[in-house]
Tab-separated table of C-alpha atoms in Angstrom:
chain	number	residue	atom	x	y	z
A	1	MET	CA	-65.688	-35.203	57.821
A	2	ILE	CA	-63.548	-32.068	57.445
A	3	LYS	CA	-64.591	-28.618	58.625
A	4	TYR	CA	-62.443	-25.567	57.938
A	5	SER	CA	-62.540	-21.817	58.259
A	6	SER	CA	-60.213	-18.942	57.358
A	7	ARG	CA	-58.868	-16.126	59.510
A	8	TYR	CA	-57.434	-12.987	57.953
A	9	ALA	CA	-54.487	-11.070	59.337
A	10	SER	CA	-55.184	-8.085	61.609
A	11	SER	CA	-52.928	-5.097	62.196
A	12	PRO	CA	-51.990	-4.028	65.727
A	13	GLN	CA	-53.763	-0.723	65.096
A	14	ALA	CA	-57.003	-2.554	64.317
A	15	VAL	CA	-56.741	-4.913	67.288
A	16	LYS	CA	-56.561	-1.949	69.674
A	17	GLN	CA	-60.217	-1.272	68.813
A	18	TYR	CA	-61.522	-4.843	69.238
A	19	ASP	CA	-63.946	-5.655	72.014
A	20	THR	CA	-63.885	-9.052	73.749
A	21	LYS	CA	-66.219	-10.693	71.247
A	22	GLN	CA	-64.232	-9.598	68.187
A	23	LEU	CA	-60.909	-10.443	69.810
A	24	ARG	CA	-62.115	-13.997	70.437
A	25	GLU	CA	-63.586	-14.336	66.931
A	26	GLU	CA	-60.298	-13.286	65.321
A	27	PHE	CA	-57.795	-15.249	67.416
A	28	LEU	CA	-59.444	-17.979	69.529
A	29	ILE	CA	-59.967	-21.480	68.076
A	30	ASP	CA	-62.583	-23.061	70.327
A	31	ASP	CA	-64.072	-25.948	68.301
A	32	LEU	CA	-61.201	-28.457	68.283
A	33	MET	CA	-61.305	-32.166	69.229
A	34	GLN	CA	-64.792	-32.890	67.908
A	35	GLU	CA	-65.289	-36.666	67.777
A	36	GLY	CA	-65.439	-38.049	64.247
A	37	GLU	CA	-64.208	-34.817	62.651
A	38	ILE	CA	-61.162	-33.089	61.242
A	39	THR	CA	-61.354	-29.380	62.110
A	40	LEU	CA	-58.949	-26.867	60.554
A	41	VAL	CA	-58.370	-23.113	60.720
A	42	TYR	CA	-56.412	-21.525	57.865
A	43	SER	CA	-54.658	-18.375	59.100
A	44	HIS	CA	-53.293	-15.746	56.752
A	45	TYR	CA	-50.407	-15.217	59.159
A	46	ASP	CA	-47.685	-17.165	57.336
A	47	ARG	CA	-50.456	-19.362	55.776
A	48	TYR	CA	-50.429	-21.436	58.947
A	49	ILE	CA	-53.046	-24.115	59.623
A	50	ALA	CA	-54.012	-25.287	63.107
A	51	GLY	CA	-56.586	-27.969	63.749
A	52	SER	CA	-57.444	-31.388	65.081
A	53	ALA	CA	-58.510	-34.896	64.124
A	54	THR	CA	-60.465	-37.084	66.561
A	55	PRO	CA	-61.132	-40.413	64.839
A	56	VAL	CA	-63.794	-42.756	66.177
A	57	THR	CA	-63.487	-44.567	62.861
A	58	PRO	CA	-60.536	-43.796	60.529
A	59	LEU	CA	-60.426	-40.237	59.183
A	60	THR	CA	-58.679	-39.377	55.905
A	61	LEU	CA	-57.112	-35.938	55.497
A	62	GLU	CA	-58.342	-34.339	52.285
A	63	THR	CA	-57.305	-31.076	50.702
A	64	ILE	CA	-59.310	-27.913	51.359
A	65	ASP	CA	-60.199	-25.192	48.878
A	66	PRO	CA	-57.820	-22.458	50.191
A	67	LEU	CA	-54.841	-24.664	49.324
A	68	LYS	CA	-55.759	-25.023	45.629
A	69	SER	CA	-53.878	-28.313	45.636
A	70	SER	CA	-54.691	-31.839	44.519
A	71	TYR	CA	-53.820	-33.211	47.996
A	72	PHE	CA	-53.260	-31.583	51.368
A	73	LEU	CA	-49.467	-31.948	51.645
A	74	GLU	CA	-48.652	-31.208	48.019
A	75	ARG	CA	-46.910	-27.981	49.073
A	76	ARG	CA	-47.062	-28.301	52.864
A	77	GLU	CA	-45.465	-29.973	55.867
A	78	MET	CA	-47.290	-31.033	59.015
A	79	GLY	CA	-46.719	-31.630	62.713
A	80	ILE	CA	-49.035	-33.737	64.875
A	81	ILE	CA	-49.128	-34.273	68.653
A	82	ASN	CA	-51.541	-36.759	70.209
A	83	VAL	CA	-53.261	-35.442	73.352
A	84	GLY	CA	-55.798	-38.287	73.719
A	85	GLY	CA	-55.910	-42.063	73.764
A	86	ASN	CA	-53.463	-44.216	71.822
A	87	GLY	CA	-53.755	-44.060	68.062
A	88	SER	CA	-51.859	-44.065	64.805
A	89	VAL	CA	-51.302	-42.006	61.693
A	90	VAL	CA	-50.898	-43.829	58.386
A	91	VAL	CA	-48.798	-41.854	55.880
A	92	ASP	CA	-48.722	-43.284	52.349
A	93	GLY	CA	-49.044	-46.792	53.761
A	94	THR	CA	-46.595	-46.454	56.667
A	95	GLU	CA	-48.223	-46.532	60.097
A	96	TYR	CA	-46.865	-44.500	63.016
A	97	GLN	CA	-48.128	-45.359	66.495
A	98	LEU	CA	-48.621	-42.293	68.698
A	99	GLY	CA	-49.221	-42.495	72.430
A	100	PHE	CA	-50.164	-39.626	74.715
A	101	LYS	CA	-48.012	-36.566	73.937
A	102	ASP	CA	-46.057	-38.268	71.130
A	103	ALA	CA	-45.342	-36.176	68.024
A	104	LEU	CA	-45.051	-36.898	64.307
A	105	TYR	CA	-43.555	-34.780	61.543
A	106	ILE	CA	-44.814	-35.376	57.986
A	107	GLY	CA	-42.937	-33.875	55.063
A	108	SER	CA	-44.459	-32.415	51.934
A	109	GLY	CA	-45.320	-34.678	49.017
A	110	ASN	CA	-47.085	-37.355	51.063
A	111	LYS	CA	-50.438	-37.937	49.418
A	112	GLU	CA	-52.440	-39.980	51.919
A	113	VAL	CA	-52.779	-39.295	55.654
A	114	ILE	CA	-55.204	-41.392	57.731
A	115	PHE	CA	-55.905	-40.880	61.435
A	116	LYS	CA	-56.889	-43.883	63.589
A	117	SER	CA	-57.759	-44.582	67.225
A	118	ASP	CA	-56.861	-47.825	68.987
A	119	ASP	CA	-60.074	-47.622	71.043
A	120	SER	CA	-63.121	-45.744	69.765
A	121	LYS	CA	-64.319	-45.284	73.355
A	122	ASN	CA	-61.058	-43.522	74.217
A	123	PRO	CA	-60.164	-41.932	70.887
A	124	ALA	CA	-56.858	-40.378	69.967
A	125	LYS	CA	-56.950	-36.601	69.821
A	126	PHE	CA	-54.500	-35.399	67.227
A	127	TYR	CA	-53.546	-31.730	67.381
A	128	ILE	CA	-52.393	-30.592	63.924
A	129	ASN	CA	-50.167	-27.741	62.712
A	130	SER	CA	-49.183	-27.211	59.079
A	131	ALA	CA	-47.117	-24.667	57.149
A	132	PRO	CA	-46.076	-24.191	53.509
A	133	ALA	CA	-42.981	-26.159	52.490
A	134	HIS	CA	-40.631	-25.679	49.540
A	135	LYS	CA	-38.836	-29.015	49.992
A	136	SER	CA	-39.685	-32.505	51.203
A	137	PHE	CA	-38.002	-33.863	54.337
A	138	PRO	CA	-38.374	-37.358	55.865
A	139	ASN	CA	-41.267	-38.217	58.141
A	140	GLN	CA	-40.215	-38.715	61.753
A	141	LYS	CA	-41.882	-39.693	65.019
A	142	VAL	CA	-40.669	-38.003	68.212
A	143	SER	CA	-41.863	-39.377	71.541
A	144	LEU	CA	-42.090	-37.117	74.561
A	145	ALA	CA	-39.096	-38.981	76.022
A	146	GLU	CA	-37.026	-38.108	72.930
A	147	ALA	CA	-37.722	-34.383	73.172
A	148	ASN	CA	-34.954	-31.931	74.005
A	149	LYS	CA	-35.894	-30.730	77.487
A	150	LEU	CA	-35.199	-27.239	78.825
A	151	GLN	CA	-35.841	-26.379	82.478
A	152	LEU	CA	-36.877	-22.728	82.742
A	153	GLY	CA	-38.228	-20.390	85.406
A	154	THR	CA	-38.440	-20.865	89.158
A	155	MET	CA	-41.070	-21.699	91.764
A	156	GLU	CA	-40.434	-18.287	93.348
A	157	THR	CA	-41.657	-16.537	90.180
A	158	ALA	CA	-44.451	-19.095	89.581
A	159	ASN	CA	-43.106	-20.035	86.137
A	160	HIS	CA	-41.103	-23.235	86.737
A	161	ARG	CA	-41.632	-25.261	83.557
A	162	THR	CA	-40.225	-27.908	81.255
A	163	VAL	CA	-39.994	-26.964	77.579
A	164	ASN	CA	-40.086	-30.107	75.414
A	165	GLN	CA	-38.628	-29.242	72.010
A	166	MET	CA	-39.952	-31.907	69.639
A	167	ILE	CA	-40.247	-30.846	65.999
A	168	ILE	CA	-37.273	-28.529	65.949
A	169	GLY	CA	-33.792	-28.312	64.431
A	170	GLY	CA	-31.393	-30.866	65.851
A	171	ILE	CA	-34.208	-33.387	66.244
A	172	VAL	CA	-36.239	-33.073	63.032
A	173	THR	CA	-35.339	-31.317	59.788
A	174	THR	CA	-38.173	-29.094	58.526
A	175	CYS	CA	-38.687	-26.243	56.116
A	176	GLN	CA	-40.144	-23.785	58.625
A	177	LEU	CA	-42.457	-25.586	61.032
A	178	GLN	CA	-41.459	-25.885	64.705
A	179	MET	CA	-43.486	-27.521	67.484
A	180	GLY	CA	-43.080	-28.487	71.087
A	181	MET	CA	-44.814	-28.748	74.425
A	182	THR	CA	-44.334	-26.794	77.649
A	183	GLU	CA	-45.419	-28.386	80.942
A	184	LEU	CA	-45.784	-26.196	84.017
A	185	LYS	CA	-44.813	-27.609	87.389
A	186	PRO	CA	-47.436	-27.824	90.175
A	187	GLY	CA	-47.646	-24.434	91.852
A	188	SER	CA	-46.515	-22.541	88.748
A	189	VAL	CA	-48.991	-20.706	86.524
A	190	TRP	CA	-47.090	-18.279	84.262
A	191	ASN	CA	-45.906	-19.300	80.792
A	192	THR	CA	-43.452	-17.442	78.576
A	193	MET	CA	-42.762	-14.783	81.138
A	194	PRO	CA	-40.834	-12.554	80.581
A	195	ALA	CA	-42.874	-12.228	77.403
A	196	HIS	CA	-41.391	-11.722	73.956
A	197	VAL	CA	-42.246	-11.080	70.334
A	198	HIS	CA	-40.604	-12.500	67.219
A	199	ASP	CA	-41.430	-10.447	64.151
A	200	ARG	CA	-39.998	-13.139	61.854
A	201	ARG	CA	-42.391	-15.874	63.027
A	202	MET	CA	-46.029	-16.242	63.973
A	203	GLU	CA	-47.161	-18.750	66.586
A	204	VAL	CA	-50.173	-20.724	67.772
A	205	TYR	CA	-50.691	-21.927	71.357
A	206	PHE	CA	-52.887	-24.923	72.227
A	207	TYR	CA	-53.750	-25.342	75.905
A	208	LEU	CA	-54.294	-28.743	77.540
A	209	ASP	CA	-54.136	-30.465	80.925
A	210	ILE	CA	-56.285	-27.670	82.362
A	211	PRO	CA	-58.179	-29.187	85.315
A	212	GLU	CA	-61.969	-29.105	85.359
A	213	ASN	CA	-63.390	-25.753	86.526
A	214	GLN	CA	-60.023	-24.030	85.931
A	215	ALA	CA	-58.931	-21.734	83.083
A	216	VAL	CA	-55.979	-19.898	81.555
A	217	CYS	CA	-55.843	-16.183	80.819
A	218	HIS	CA	-53.844	-15.749	77.590
A	219	PHE	CA	-52.194	-12.377	77.030
A	220	MET	CA	-51.579	-10.970	73.554
A	221	GLY	CA	-51.024	-7.663	71.793
A	222	GLU	CA	-48.145	-5.240	71.450
A	223	PRO	CA	-46.108	-4.968	74.671
A	224	GLN	CA	-47.577	-1.517	75.391
A	225	GLU	CA	-51.130	-2.464	74.259
A	226	THR	CA	-51.847	-5.877	75.760
A	227	ARG	CA	-55.195	-7.663	75.650
A	228	HIS	CA	-56.355	-10.951	77.164
A	229	ILE	CA	-58.460	-13.973	76.192
A	230	TRP	CA	-59.788	-16.459	78.764
A	231	MET	CA	-59.241	-20.010	77.509
A	232	ASN	CA	-60.418	-23.497	78.387
A	233	ASN	CA	-58.985	-26.983	77.875
A	234	HIS	CA	-58.234	-27.987	74.265
A	235	GLN	CA	-58.568	-24.487	72.849
A	236	ALA	CA	-55.973	-22.738	70.685
A	237	VAL	CA	-55.087	-19.114	70.073
A	238	ILE	CA	-53.359	-17.471	67.108
A	239	SER	CA	-50.460	-15.158	67.936
A	240	PRO	CA	-49.445	-12.611	65.254
A	241	PRO	CA	-45.732	-11.859	64.790
A	242	TRP	CA	-46.147	-8.442	66.441
A	243	SER	CA	-47.860	-9.853	69.536
A	244	ILE	CA	-46.650	-11.169	72.857
A	245	HIS	CA	-47.968	-14.649	73.746
A	246	SER	CA	-48.089	-15.421	77.408
A	247	GLY	CA	-50.532	-16.773	79.939
A	248	ALA	CA	-51.410	-17.314	83.565
A	249	GLY	CA	-53.695	-20.064	84.791
A	250	THR	CA	-55.803	-20.658	87.865
A	251	SER	CA	-53.847	-23.936	88.037
A	252	ASN	CA	-50.771	-25.369	86.368
A	253	TYR	CA	-51.337	-26.696	82.823
A	254	THR	CA	-49.590	-27.648	79.582
A	255	PHE	CA	-49.509	-25.943	76.205
A	256	ILE	CA	-48.307	-26.909	72.746
A	257	TRP	CA	-46.538	-24.212	70.787
A	258	GLY	CA	-46.194	-24.239	67.027
A	259	MET	CA	-44.668	-21.602	64.791
A	260	ALA	CA	-43.559	-20.809	61.277
A	261	GLY	CA	-41.877	-17.985	59.422
A	262	GLU	CA	-38.592	-17.100	57.805
A	263	ASN	CA	-36.289	-17.995	60.707
A	264	LEU	CA	-35.744	-21.430	62.280
A	265	ASP	CA	-33.625	-20.024	65.125
A	266	TYR	CA	-35.654	-20.866	68.251
A	267	ALA	CA	-33.832	-18.177	70.251
A	268	ASP	CA	-34.616	-15.411	67.729
A	269	MET	CA	-36.901	-13.259	69.876
A	270	ASP	CA	-37.163	-9.787	71.343
A	271	VAL	CA	-37.735	-10.086	75.098
A	272	CYS	CA	-39.991	-7.556	76.810
A	273	LYS	CA	-39.169	-6.400	80.337
A	274	ILE	CA	-41.985	-7.352	82.703
A	275	THR	CA	-42.043	-3.820	84.106
A	276	ASP	CA	-42.480	-2.368	80.583
A	277	LEU	CA	-45.689	-4.284	79.812
A	278	LYS	CA	-48.874	-2.230	79.714
């Protein structure tokens, strides 16, 4: 079963007027990881798709109407990270085993994608990102151990974290999709601080490893007009190109970042001074 919805782009001027309810309706994705379903959100920011597949029995990825394509990856590429039990993704007959926090890149032109769980009582939970692609590149699995690891922040500023670059240049060749996973150390709560914007790319954050009865406050908006969205485990949030994307939790946690746009340079960003945020 596939469920999908569309989200239209919002200007920073419009977002200034949103109340909490409208802000959450426009940017929060709160229905992911439903057992037995593929759930997708089609964003008009860079035509990005974020979603999930949680197979109890095998789930086949089918095209959706907004794509106007004969199959899902006809003009798209895809990144997948498993945040549940062990499972596999079968791509045009080739099966890729994905353990917890393993990633898979699938290039455009692949016609059949099937999601499977090794154990239906502990199903795989595949987090999905997809972006338009003008060229086909080879499929590639990237385990968490194979990620390029960056150690950022400090315990003194409560943002000591490991950035695992997984589907990114130097590891995987893509058209525009980039994905990775940032793990905060115990005692640290701030992510992506100092905050930044990158007008040439949009981004989606997916939060996980949030302990029971804890939450993350995600900050967004223009640097001088910030807003916040309280988020729970296995929820995602869309970040427009003009918006900061940062968060602070009541505990440490992990988040998956995915982005697309016209620039594959990971370091292409405009950093905002902490003291300038409003």
